Every structure is written in structure tokens, then in C-alpha cells.
Amino acid sequence: MTQTTRTFGGAEVHFPPQSSAGAGDEFVEVRVTSPGASGADRAGSPGGRNQRIRLHDYERIFAVPGLYEEIVQRRLGCRTPARIAGLLARAAARLGWAPGDVRILDAGAGNGVSGEAFAQLGMRPVVGLDILPAARDAALRDRPGVYGAYLAADLGALAPDEERLIRDAAPNALACVGSVGGGHLPVAAVAAALELLAPDALVTYAYHPELGADPLLALLRDAEPLVRERALHRRTVTGGERHCEAVVVRLARR
Ligand SMILES: C[S@@+](CC[C@H](N)C(=O)[O-])C[C@H]1O[C@@H](n2cnc3c(N)ncnc32)[C@H](O)[C@@H]1O
């Protein structure tokens, strides 16, 4: 990959030479050019010094407004949140659901890129949820009003009051955008989330076929398949390609 350096909001971003690594082992270098200007110092990078950050070190990346979007969306070309939102909206429309009737539990919501993509198509991300408090902080900081509520919680170990909040929001869709498999949401956590949905509900997710078979295939075997589509997820930091398979299913009535 061309080693261009790009500056945004007080920080420079570039990809240092590195071996073509697996999903969790990619690095980016961030250099703060004007400390405090963008909150970039919160990534642990004092002005003028390069800081090497693992791409999956979400806490440090979310600490800097715009850094996740700069790296993942703009530099690595990830379009998966918008693509999944489009697939979910079209699947819902084919079932006769108005966009505003799609009430989404966005699991592994990160700093809200996925929630924003759903909202842009008129759907309602009624609850965002992420295991990292830093993700919630970033979503509320950068995308206030996108989510009805945002919980910092482990989807696989929800407290009774967290479950109640989700049930009260009456989600009829579960989205796991870039958050299933690969060290993120385990199957058991997704299984627990299904129990919080309306009886007639959609589930959408994307997984990386390079990492193995669809992790939710067995869990969702009785669901009605609506969409299954493979596409480029993003480039890797070394210029390779990472693909994902996007899936939408409708849960069988229980
Ligand atoms: C690749 S990010 C995707 C963020 C967002 N959905 C997007 O499309 O930009 C995956 C997110 O899943 C979250 N995550 C991983 N395990 C989780 C768990 N057990 N419960 C809730 N969130 C989890 C991570 O903290 C991370 O923010």
C-alpha cells in the first residue's frame, strides 16, 4: 500500500511497513501535530511523536474524534455499515415494513458508524450496545441523538436492568456489523440477544469468510434466509483485501 500520510484535525495517520497480518494484528501510526486540537493526545500520543496503535485497539482509536472514520472508512475503504444498512432496508421493504418500523438493536455498535448508516435510511437504532465504555463515550460525543439509548455492556452478560431497557425499546431487528466472530461477539451472546427481540424480527450481520464458516449458521438454521451477499469489506493496512459476507434473515415466529 502507498505510504501516504494524511493529516486531519491535528493528527497524521499512516501505515508503517509490516508483515501482512491477521485481522487483529494490523497497526497504524498516529502522530499528533497539534496536541489537544482534536483530542488526539488522548490516544496516548504526545505531540510530535509517532504512536503505534493496533487497529483493534478501539479504546485508543475511539478516543480521537474522527480517527476511526479516517482509518477504517477513508483510508481502508470500508463500506460495510452502509452496505448492511442498505441490505436491511431493502429486505424490510420487501416484507412491507416501513423504514421507521425497523427498530434496531445495534450490537457491537462502536462509535456509532453503523447506527448512523441505519438512521440515514430512516430506520431506528433504538439501542446501541458495546462492551467498551469508550465506544459509548465516542458515540454520544460524535453522533448524539443517533441511538435511542446506548449501553456500555457485554452482550453475552447483560444485567437484568440492561435486558429490561432493551426489551422496553422493543427492537425487531438485531444488527451485528463488523462485530460477529473474529474475537468480537461470541455466538452465545448473539443467541442471548435473539431472546430480547420481538417475535417477528430481522437479524443482520457480516462475517469474514477468510476466518472460517458463517459463525451464526447453526444458531439461525430455522430462520428464513433473505439475503446472503459477499463483497469487499476493506483493504488491509498492507494493501490486501478482506472480504465479508453480509446476511439478513427473518426469525421464524416463536
Ligand atoms: C469492528 S467494531 C464495529 C463497530 C460498528 N458496528 C461499525 O460498524 O463501525 C466491533 C465492536 O464490537 C464490540 N464488541 C466486541 N465484543 C463485544 C461484546 N461481547 N459485547 C458488546 N460489544 C462487543 C467491540 O468493542 C467493537 O467496538
mmCIF file of C-alpha atoms and ligand atoms in Angstrom:
data_model
loop_
_atom_site.group_PDB
_atom_site.id
_atom_site.type_symbol
_atom_site.label_atom_id
_atom_site.label_comp_id
_atom_site.label_asym_id
_atom_site.label_seq_id
_atom_site.Cartn_x
_atom_site.Cartn_y
_atom_site.Cartn_z
ATOM 1 C CA MET A 1 0.000 0.000 0.000
ATOM 2 C CA THR A 2 1.209 3.511 -0.818
ATOM 3 C CA GLN A 3 2.660 5.037 2.324
ATOM 4 C CA THR A 4 0.841 8.344 2.107
ATOM 5 C CA THR A 5 0.484 10.336 5.271
ATOM 6 C CA ARG A 6 -2.654 12.336 5.744
ATOM 7 C CA THR A 7 -3.418 14.961 8.320
ATOM 8 C CA PHE A 8 -6.834 15.544 9.824
ATOM 9 C CA GLY A 9 -7.839 17.559 12.854
ATOM 10 C CA GLY A 10 -4.407 17.716 14.481
ATOM 11 C CA ALA A 11 -3.180 14.164 13.810
ATOM 12 C CA GLU A 12 -1.287 12.474 10.973
ATOM 13 C CA VAL A 13 -2.096 8.897 10.079
ATOM 14 C CA HIS A 14 -0.001 6.424 8.151
ATOM 15 C CA PHE A 15 0.504 2.700 7.861
ATOM 16 C CA PRO A 16 4.052 1.625 8.759
ATOM 17 C CA PRO A 17 5.694 -1.249 6.898
ATOM 18 C CA GLN A 18 4.537 -4.503 8.498
ATOM 19 C CA SER A 19 4.064 -8.107 7.573
ATOM 20 C CA SER A 20 0.660 -8.914 6.103
ATOM 21 C CA ALA A 21 -1.003 -9.798 9.338
ATOM 22 C CA GLY A 22 -4.297 -11.261 10.503
ATOM 23 C CA ALA A 23 -7.357 -9.209 11.404
ATOM 24 C CA GLY A 24 -6.262 -8.390 14.943
ATOM 25 C CA ASP A 25 -2.633 -7.637 14.131
ATOM 26 C CA GLU A 26 -2.687 -4.611 11.878
ATOM 27 C CA PHE A 27 -1.016 -1.416 13.041
ATOM 28 C CA VAL A 28 -1.393 2.243 12.247
ATOM 29 C CA GLU A 29 0.865 5.105 13.255
ATOM 30 C CA VAL A 30 -0.675 8.279 14.549
ATOM 31 C CA ARG A 31 1.337 11.437 15.055
ATOM 32 C CA VAL A 32 -0.221 14.352 16.844
ATOM 33 C CA THR A 33 0.638 17.589 15.084
ATOM 34 C CA SER A 34 -1.257 19.961 17.368
ATOM 35 C CA PRO A 35 -1.895 18.318 20.744
ATOM 36 C CA GLY A 36 -5.325 18.984 22.176
ATOM 37 C CA ALA A 37 -6.693 20.273 18.870
ATOM 38 C CA SER A 38 -8.512 17.042 18.103
ATOM 39 C CA GLY A 39 -8.270 15.151 21.361
ATOM 40 C CA ALA A 40 -5.517 13.135 19.676
ATOM 41 C CA ASP A 41 -3.386 13.310 22.815
ATOM 42 C CA ARG A 42 -5.995 11.047 24.427
ATOM 43 C CA ALA A 43 -4.803 8.271 22.120
ATOM 44 C CA GLY A 44 -1.665 8.396 24.244
ATOM 45 C CA SER A 45 0.378 10.249 21.679
ATOM 46 C CA PRO A 46 2.157 13.354 22.906
ATOM 47 C CA GLY A 47 2.613 15.997 20.243
ATOM 48 C CA GLY A 48 5.231 15.270 17.595
ATOM 49 C CA ARG A 49 5.805 11.611 18.495
ATOM 50 C CA ASN A 50 4.592 8.697 16.428
ATOM 51 C CA GLN A 51 2.352 6.349 18.332
ATOM 52 C CA ARG A 52 1.873 2.823 17.039
ATOM 53 C CA ILE A 53 -1.712 1.700 17.587
ATOM 54 C CA ARG A 54 -3.231 -1.689 16.879
ATOM 55 C CA LEU A 55 -6.202 -1.349 14.541
ATOM 56 C CA HIS A 56 -8.313 -3.316 17.023
ATOM 57 C CA ASP A 57 -7.304 -1.099 19.944
ATOM 58 C CA TYR A 58 -10.694 0.564 19.770
ATOM 59 C CA GLU A 59 -10.367 2.360 23.108
ATOM 60 C CA ARG A 60 -7.418 4.417 21.880
ATOM 61 C CA ILE A 61 -8.827 4.955 18.401
ATOM 62 C CA PHE A 62 -12.292 5.990 19.615
ATOM 63 C CA ALA A 63 -10.647 8.488 21.975
ATOM 64 C CA VAL A 64 -9.749 10.652 18.992
ATOM 65 C CA PRO A 65 -12.763 12.168 17.201
ATOM 66 C CA GLY A 66 -12.708 11.142 13.547
ATOM 67 C CA LEU A 67 -9.723 8.786 13.812
ATOM 68 C CA TYR A 68 -11.717 5.547 13.346
ATOM 69 C CA GLU A 69 -13.512 7.031 10.325
ATOM 70 C CA GLU A 70 -10.208 8.318 8.876
ATOM 71 C CA ILE A 71 -8.510 4.926 9.164
ATOM 72 C CA VAL A 72 -11.291 2.431 8.535
ATOM 73 C CA GLN A 73 -13.674 4.287 6.242
ATOM 74 C CA ARG A 74 -11.462 6.674 4.287
ATOM 75 C CA ARG A 75 -8.014 5.068 4.211
ATOM 76 C CA LEU A 76 -9.041 1.402 4.151
ATOM 77 C CA GLY A 77 -12.271 1.931 2.200
ATOM 78 C CA CYS A 78 -14.682 0.092 4.489
ATOM 79 C CA ARG A 79 -18.278 0.455 3.279
ATOM 80 C CA THR A 80 -19.780 -2.449 5.232
ATOM 81 C CA PRO A 81 -22.033 -0.402 7.576
ATOM 82 C CA ALA A 82 -23.683 1.439 4.666
ATOM 83 C CA ARG A 83 -23.939 -1.768 2.669
ATOM 84 C CA ILE A 84 -25.583 -3.702 5.526
ATOM 85 C CA ALA A 85 -27.953 -0.811 6.173
ATOM 86 C CA GLY A 86 -28.973 -0.886 2.503
ATOM 87 C CA LEU A 87 -29.496 -4.658 2.538
ATOM 88 C CA LEU A 88 -31.573 -4.497 5.730
ATOM 89 C CA ALA A 89 -33.696 -1.621 4.412
ATOM 90 C CA ARG A 90 -34.390 -3.465 1.160
ATOM 91 C CA ALA A 91 -35.212 -6.719 2.972
ATOM 92 C CA ALA A 92 -37.609 -4.857 5.263
ATOM 93 C CA ALA A 93 -39.241 -3.085 2.302
ATOM 94 C CA ARG A 94 -39.811 -6.411 0.548
ATOM 95 C CA LEU A 95 -41.691 -7.554 3.663
ATOM 96 C CA GLY A 96 -43.782 -4.380 3.614
ATOM 97 C CA TRP A 97 -42.100 -2.847 6.668
ATOM 98 C CA ALA A 98 -41.711 0.943 6.568
ATOM 99 C CA PRO A 99 -38.140 2.044 7.394
ATOM 100 C CA GLY A 100 -39.318 3.770 10.577
ATOM 101 C CA ASP A 101 -40.812 0.475 11.781
ATOM 102 C CA VAL A 102 -37.385 -1.209 11.799
ATOM 103 C CA ARG A 103 -36.252 -0.868 15.410
ATOM 104 C CA ILE A 104 -32.656 -1.978 15.657
ATOM 105 C CA LEU A 105 -30.541 -3.308 18.499
ATOM 106 C CA ASP A 106 -27.055 -2.417 17.164
ATOM 107 C CA ALA A 107 -24.752 -4.888 18.944
ATOM 108 C CA GLY A 108 -21.054 -4.018 18.928
ATOM 109 C CA ALA A 109 -22.044 -0.525 17.862
ATOM 110 C CA GLY A 110 -18.612 1.038 18.323
ATOM 111 C CA ASN A 111 -18.616 4.800 17.890
ATOM 112 C CA GLY A 112 -21.896 4.724 16.013
ATOM 113 C CA VAL A 113 -20.889 4.446 12.342
ATOM 114 C CA SER A 114 -23.330 1.545 11.911
ATOM 115 C CA GLY A 115 -26.150 3.291 13.802
ATOM 116 C CA GLU A 116 -25.695 6.362 11.663
ATOM 117 C CA ALA A 117 -25.899 4.256 8.489
ATOM 118 C CA PHE A 118 -29.225 2.752 9.644
ATOM 119 C CA ALA A 119 -30.605 6.155 10.656
ATOM 120 C CA GLN A 120 -29.628 7.662 7.307
ATOM 121 C CA LEU A 121 -32.012 5.210 5.647
ATOM 122 C CA GLY A 122 -34.850 6.104 8.010
ATOM 123 C CA MET A 123 -34.528 3.055 10.265
ATOM 124 C CA ARG A 124 -34.394 3.458 14.041
ATOM 125 C CA PRO A 125 -31.353 2.302 16.023
ATOM 126 C CA VAL A 126 -33.305 2.167 19.276
ATOM 127 C CA VAL A 127 -30.406 0.717 21.283
ATOM 128 C CA GLY A 128 -26.666 0.787 20.656
ATOM 129 C CA LEU A 129 -24.565 -1.551 22.749
ATOM 130 C CA ASP A 130 -20.837 -2.069 23.074
ATOM 131 C CA ILE A 131 -18.639 -3.731 25.648
ATOM 132 C CA LEU A 132 -16.339 -0.683 25.742
ATOM 133 C CA PRO A 133 -17.362 2.417 27.686
ATOM 134 C CA ALA A 134 -15.021 4.291 25.295
ATOM 135 C CA ALA A 135 -17.298 3.287 22.403
ATOM 136 C CA ARG A 136 -20.351 4.669 24.170
ATOM 137 C CA ASP A 137 -18.480 7.879 25.033
ATOM 138 C CA ALA A 138 -17.423 8.300 21.400
ATOM 139 C CA ALA A 139 -20.905 7.578 20.003
ATOM 140 C CA LEU A 140 -22.530 10.099 22.326
ATOM 141 C CA ARG A 141 -19.753 12.609 21.607
ATOM 142 C CA ASP A 142 -19.686 12.261 17.806
ATOM 143 C CA ARG A 143 -23.232 11.122 16.967
ATOM 144 C CA PRO A 144 -25.554 12.441 19.658
ATOM 145 C CA GLY A 145 -29.175 11.528 19.015
ATOM 146 C CA VAL A 146 -28.495 8.607 16.677
ATOM 147 C CA TYR A 147 -29.393 5.969 19.281
ATOM 148 C CA GLY A 148 -32.484 5.951 21.472
ATOM 149 C CA ALA A 149 -30.193 4.610 24.211
ATOM 150 C CA TYR A 150 -26.604 3.389 24.265
ATOM 151 C CA LEU A 151 -25.448 0.749 26.736
ATOM 152 C CA ALA A 152 -21.831 0.024 27.647
ATOM 153 C CA ALA A 153 -22.311 -3.687 28.301
ATOM 154 C CA ASP A 154 -21.190 -7.170 27.285
ATOM 155 C CA LEU A 155 -23.939 -8.582 25.061
ATOM 156 C CA GLY A 156 -23.171 -12.014 26.495
ATOM 157 C CA ALA A 157 -23.553 -10.985 30.149
ATOM 158 C CA LEU A 158 -26.349 -8.461 30.394
ATOM 159 C CA ALA A 159 -27.621 -7.421 33.817
ATOM 160 C CA PRO A 160 -31.412 -7.669 34.395
ATOM 161 C CA ASP A 161 -31.856 -3.868 34.180
ATOM 162 C CA GLU A 162 -29.935 -3.801 30.875
ATOM 163 C CA GLU A 163 -32.154 -6.569 29.479
ATOM 164 C CA ARG A 164 -35.217 -4.642 30.628
ATOM 165 C CA LEU A 165 -34.045 -1.461 28.915
ATOM 166 C CA ILE A 166 -33.579 -3.359 25.646
ATOM 167 C CA ARG A 167 -36.962 -5.140 25.866
ATOM 168 C CA ASP A 168 -38.675 -1.808 26.636
ATOM 169 C CA ALA A 169 -37.165 -0.344 23.451
ATOM 170 C CA ALA A 170 -38.979 -3.167 21.568
ATOM 171 C CA PRO A 171 -36.317 -3.962 18.958
ATOM 172 C CA ASN A 172 -37.484 -6.032 15.991
ATOM 173 C CA ALA A 173 -34.046 -6.190 14.378
ATOM 174 C CA LEU A 174 -30.606 -7.195 15.585
ATOM 175 C CA ALA A 175 -27.542 -5.857 13.761
ATOM 176 C CA CYS A 176 -24.010 -7.117 14.318
ATOM 177 C CA VAL A 177 -21.982 -5.011 11.877
ATOM 178 C CA GLY A 178 -18.328 -5.992 11.877
ATOM 179 C CA SER A 179 -18.875 -7.372 15.323
ATOM 180 C CA VAL A 180 -19.526 -11.090 14.931
ATOM 181 C CA GLY A 181 -16.665 -13.588 15.106
ATOM 182 C CA GLY A 182 -13.014 -12.602 14.868
ATOM 183 C CA GLY A 183 -12.725 -12.085 18.631
ATOM 184 C CA HIS A 184 -15.822 -9.901 18.873
ATOM 185 C CA LEU A 185 -19.346 -11.123 19.682
ATOM 186 C CA PRO A 186 -19.436 -14.849 20.528
ATOM 187 C CA VAL A 187 -22.337 -16.951 19.212
ATOM 188 C CA ALA A 188 -23.732 -17.363 22.747
ATOM 189 C CA ALA A 189 -24.021 -13.582 23.077
ATOM 190 C CA VAL A 190 -25.944 -13.322 19.813
ATOM 191 C CA ALA A 191 -28.187 -16.190 20.961
ATOM 192 C CA ALA A 192 -28.968 -14.274 24.160
ATOM 193 C CA ALA A 193 -29.771 -11.140 22.149
ATOM 194 C CA LEU A 194 -32.288 -13.021 19.982
ATOM 195 C CA GLU A 195 -34.382 -13.575 23.108
ATOM 196 C CA LEU A 196 -34.767 -9.810 23.533
ATOM 197 C CA LEU A 197 -36.288 -9.251 20.081
ATOM 198 C CA ALA A 198 -39.915 -9.084 19.004
ATOM 199 C CA PRO A 199 -41.244 -12.463 17.765
ATOM 200 C CA ASP A 200 -41.167 -11.292 14.143
ATOM 201 C CA ALA A 201 -37.670 -9.896 13.776
ATOM 202 C CA LEU A 202 -34.832 -9.479 11.328
ATOM 203 C CA VAL A 203 -31.196 -10.283 12.052
ATOM 204 C CA THR A 204 -28.368 -8.858 10.011
ATOM 205 C CA TYR A 205 -24.655 -9.424 10.370
ATOM 206 C CA ALA A 206 -21.459 -9.698 8.422
ATOM 207 C CA TYR A 207 -18.664 -12.173 8.988
ATOM 208 C CA HIS A 208 -15.255 -12.645 7.400
ATOM 209 C CA PRO A 209 -15.190 -15.821 5.259
ATOM 210 C CA GLU A 210 -11.365 -15.714 5.362
ATOM 211 C CA LEU A 211 -11.638 -16.557 9.075
ATOM 212 C CA GLY A 212 -13.912 -19.557 8.609
ATOM 213 C CA ALA A 213 -17.508 -20.585 8.043
ATOM 214 C CA ASP A 214 -20.512 -18.470 9.000
ATOM 215 C CA PRO A 215 -20.393 -18.462 12.826
ATOM 216 C CA LEU A 216 -24.183 -17.962 13.107
ATOM 217 C CA LEU A 217 -25.266 -20.604 10.582
ATOM 218 C CA ALA A 218 -26.280 -23.193 13.193
ATOM 219 C CA LEU A 219 -27.884 -20.659 15.531
ATOM 220 C CA LEU A 220 -30.056 -19.245 12.737
ATOM 221 C CA ARG A 221 -30.741 -22.508 10.874
ATOM 222 C CA ASP A 222 -34.532 -22.198 11.339
ATOM 223 C CA ALA A 223 -34.670 -18.569 10.239
ATOM 224 C CA GLU A 224 -35.888 -17.549 6.798
ATOM 225 C CA PRO A 225 -32.911 -16.530 4.651
ATOM 226 C CA LEU A 226 -33.454 -13.179 2.913
ATOM 227 C CA VAL A 227 -30.006 -12.002 1.786
ATOM 228 C CA ARG A 228 -26.533 -13.520 1.577
ATOM 229 C CA GLU A 229 -24.019 -11.446 -0.326
ATOM 230 C CA ARG A 230 -20.231 -11.425 -0.399
ATOM 231 C CA ALA A 231 -18.274 -8.228 -1.044
ATOM 232 C CA LEU A 232 -15.044 -6.429 -0.289
ATOM 233 C CA HIS A 233 -15.099 -5.398 3.384
ATOM 234 C CA ARG A 234 -11.980 -3.217 3.292
ATOM 235 C CA ARG A 235 -8.372 -3.126 2.286
ATOM 236 C CA THR A 236 -5.803 -4.295 4.828
ATOM 237 C CA VAL A 237 -3.010 -1.991 6.001
ATOM 238 C CA THR A 238 -0.621 -3.809 3.651
ATOM 239 C CA GLY A 239 -2.867 -3.331 0.616
ATOM 240 C CA GLY A 240 -4.535 -6.743 0.650
ATOM 241 C CA GLU A 241 -8.255 -7.335 0.618
ATOM 242 C CA ARG A 242 -10.578 -8.508 3.367
ATOM 243 C CA HIS A 243 -13.999 -9.711 2.344
ATOM 244 C CA CYS A 244 -17.190 -10.136 4.244
ATOM 245 C CA GLU A 245 -20.412 -11.973 3.719
ATOM 246 C CA ALA A 246 -23.451 -9.922 4.669
ATOM 247 C CA VAL A 247 -26.520 -11.810 5.795
ATOM 248 C CA VAL A 248 -30.126 -10.869 6.550
ATOM 249 C CA VAL A 249 -32.574 -13.435 7.942
ATOM 250 C CA ARG A 250 -36.070 -13.310 9.383
ATOM 251 C CA LEU A 251 -36.570 -15.229 12.582
ATOM 252 C CA ALA A 252 -39.237 -17.862 12.428
ATOM 253 C CA ARG A 253 -42.257 -16.885 14.506
ATOM 254 C CA ARG A 254 -41.894 -18.297 18.022
HETATM 255 C C1 LIG B 1 -15.313 -3.680 14.317
HETATM 256 S S1 LIG B 1 -16.165 -2.830 15.615
HETATM 257 C C2 LIG B 1 -17.645 -2.431 14.728
HETATM 258 C C3 LIG B 1 -18.267 -1.134 15.185
HETATM 259 C C4 LIG B 1 -19.508 -0.688 14.422
HETATM 260 N N1 LIG B 1 -20.557 -1.695 14.410
HETATM 261 C C5 LIG B 1 -19.176 -0.258 12.998
HETATM 262 O O1 LIG B 1 -19.749 -0.837 12.066
HETATM 263 O O2 LIG B 1 -18.381 0.653 12.818
HETATM 264 C C6 LIG B 1 -16.661 -4.184 16.688
HETATM 265 C C7 LIG B 1 -17.204 -3.727 18.050
HETATM 266 O O3 LIG B 1 -17.728 -4.862 18.754
HETATM 267 C C8 LIG B 1 -17.528 -4.617 20.139
HETATM 268 N N2 LIG B 1 -17.671 -5.860 20.925
HETATM 269 C C9 LIG B 1 -16.831 -6.933 20.919
HETATM 270 N N3 LIG B 1 -17.271 -7.870 21.795
HETATM 271 C C10 LIG B 1 -18.426 -7.391 22.347
HETATM 272 C C11 LIG B 1 -19.351 -7.912 23.316
HETATM 273 N N4 LIG B 1 -19.184 -9.120 23.893
HETATM 274 N N5 LIG B 1 -20.438 -7.150 23.656
HETATM 275 C C12 LIG B 1 -20.619 -5.940 23.084
HETATM 276 N N6 LIG B 1 -19.765 -5.404 22.165
HETATM 277 C C13 LIG B 1 -18.694 -6.114 21.794
HETATM 278 C C14 LIG B 1 -16.122 -4.020 20.176
HETATM 279 O O4 LIG B 1 -15.865 -3.328 21.378
HETATM 280 C C15 LIG B 1 -16.142 -3.106 18.936
HETATM 281 O O5 LIG B 1 -16.480 -1.776 19.255
#
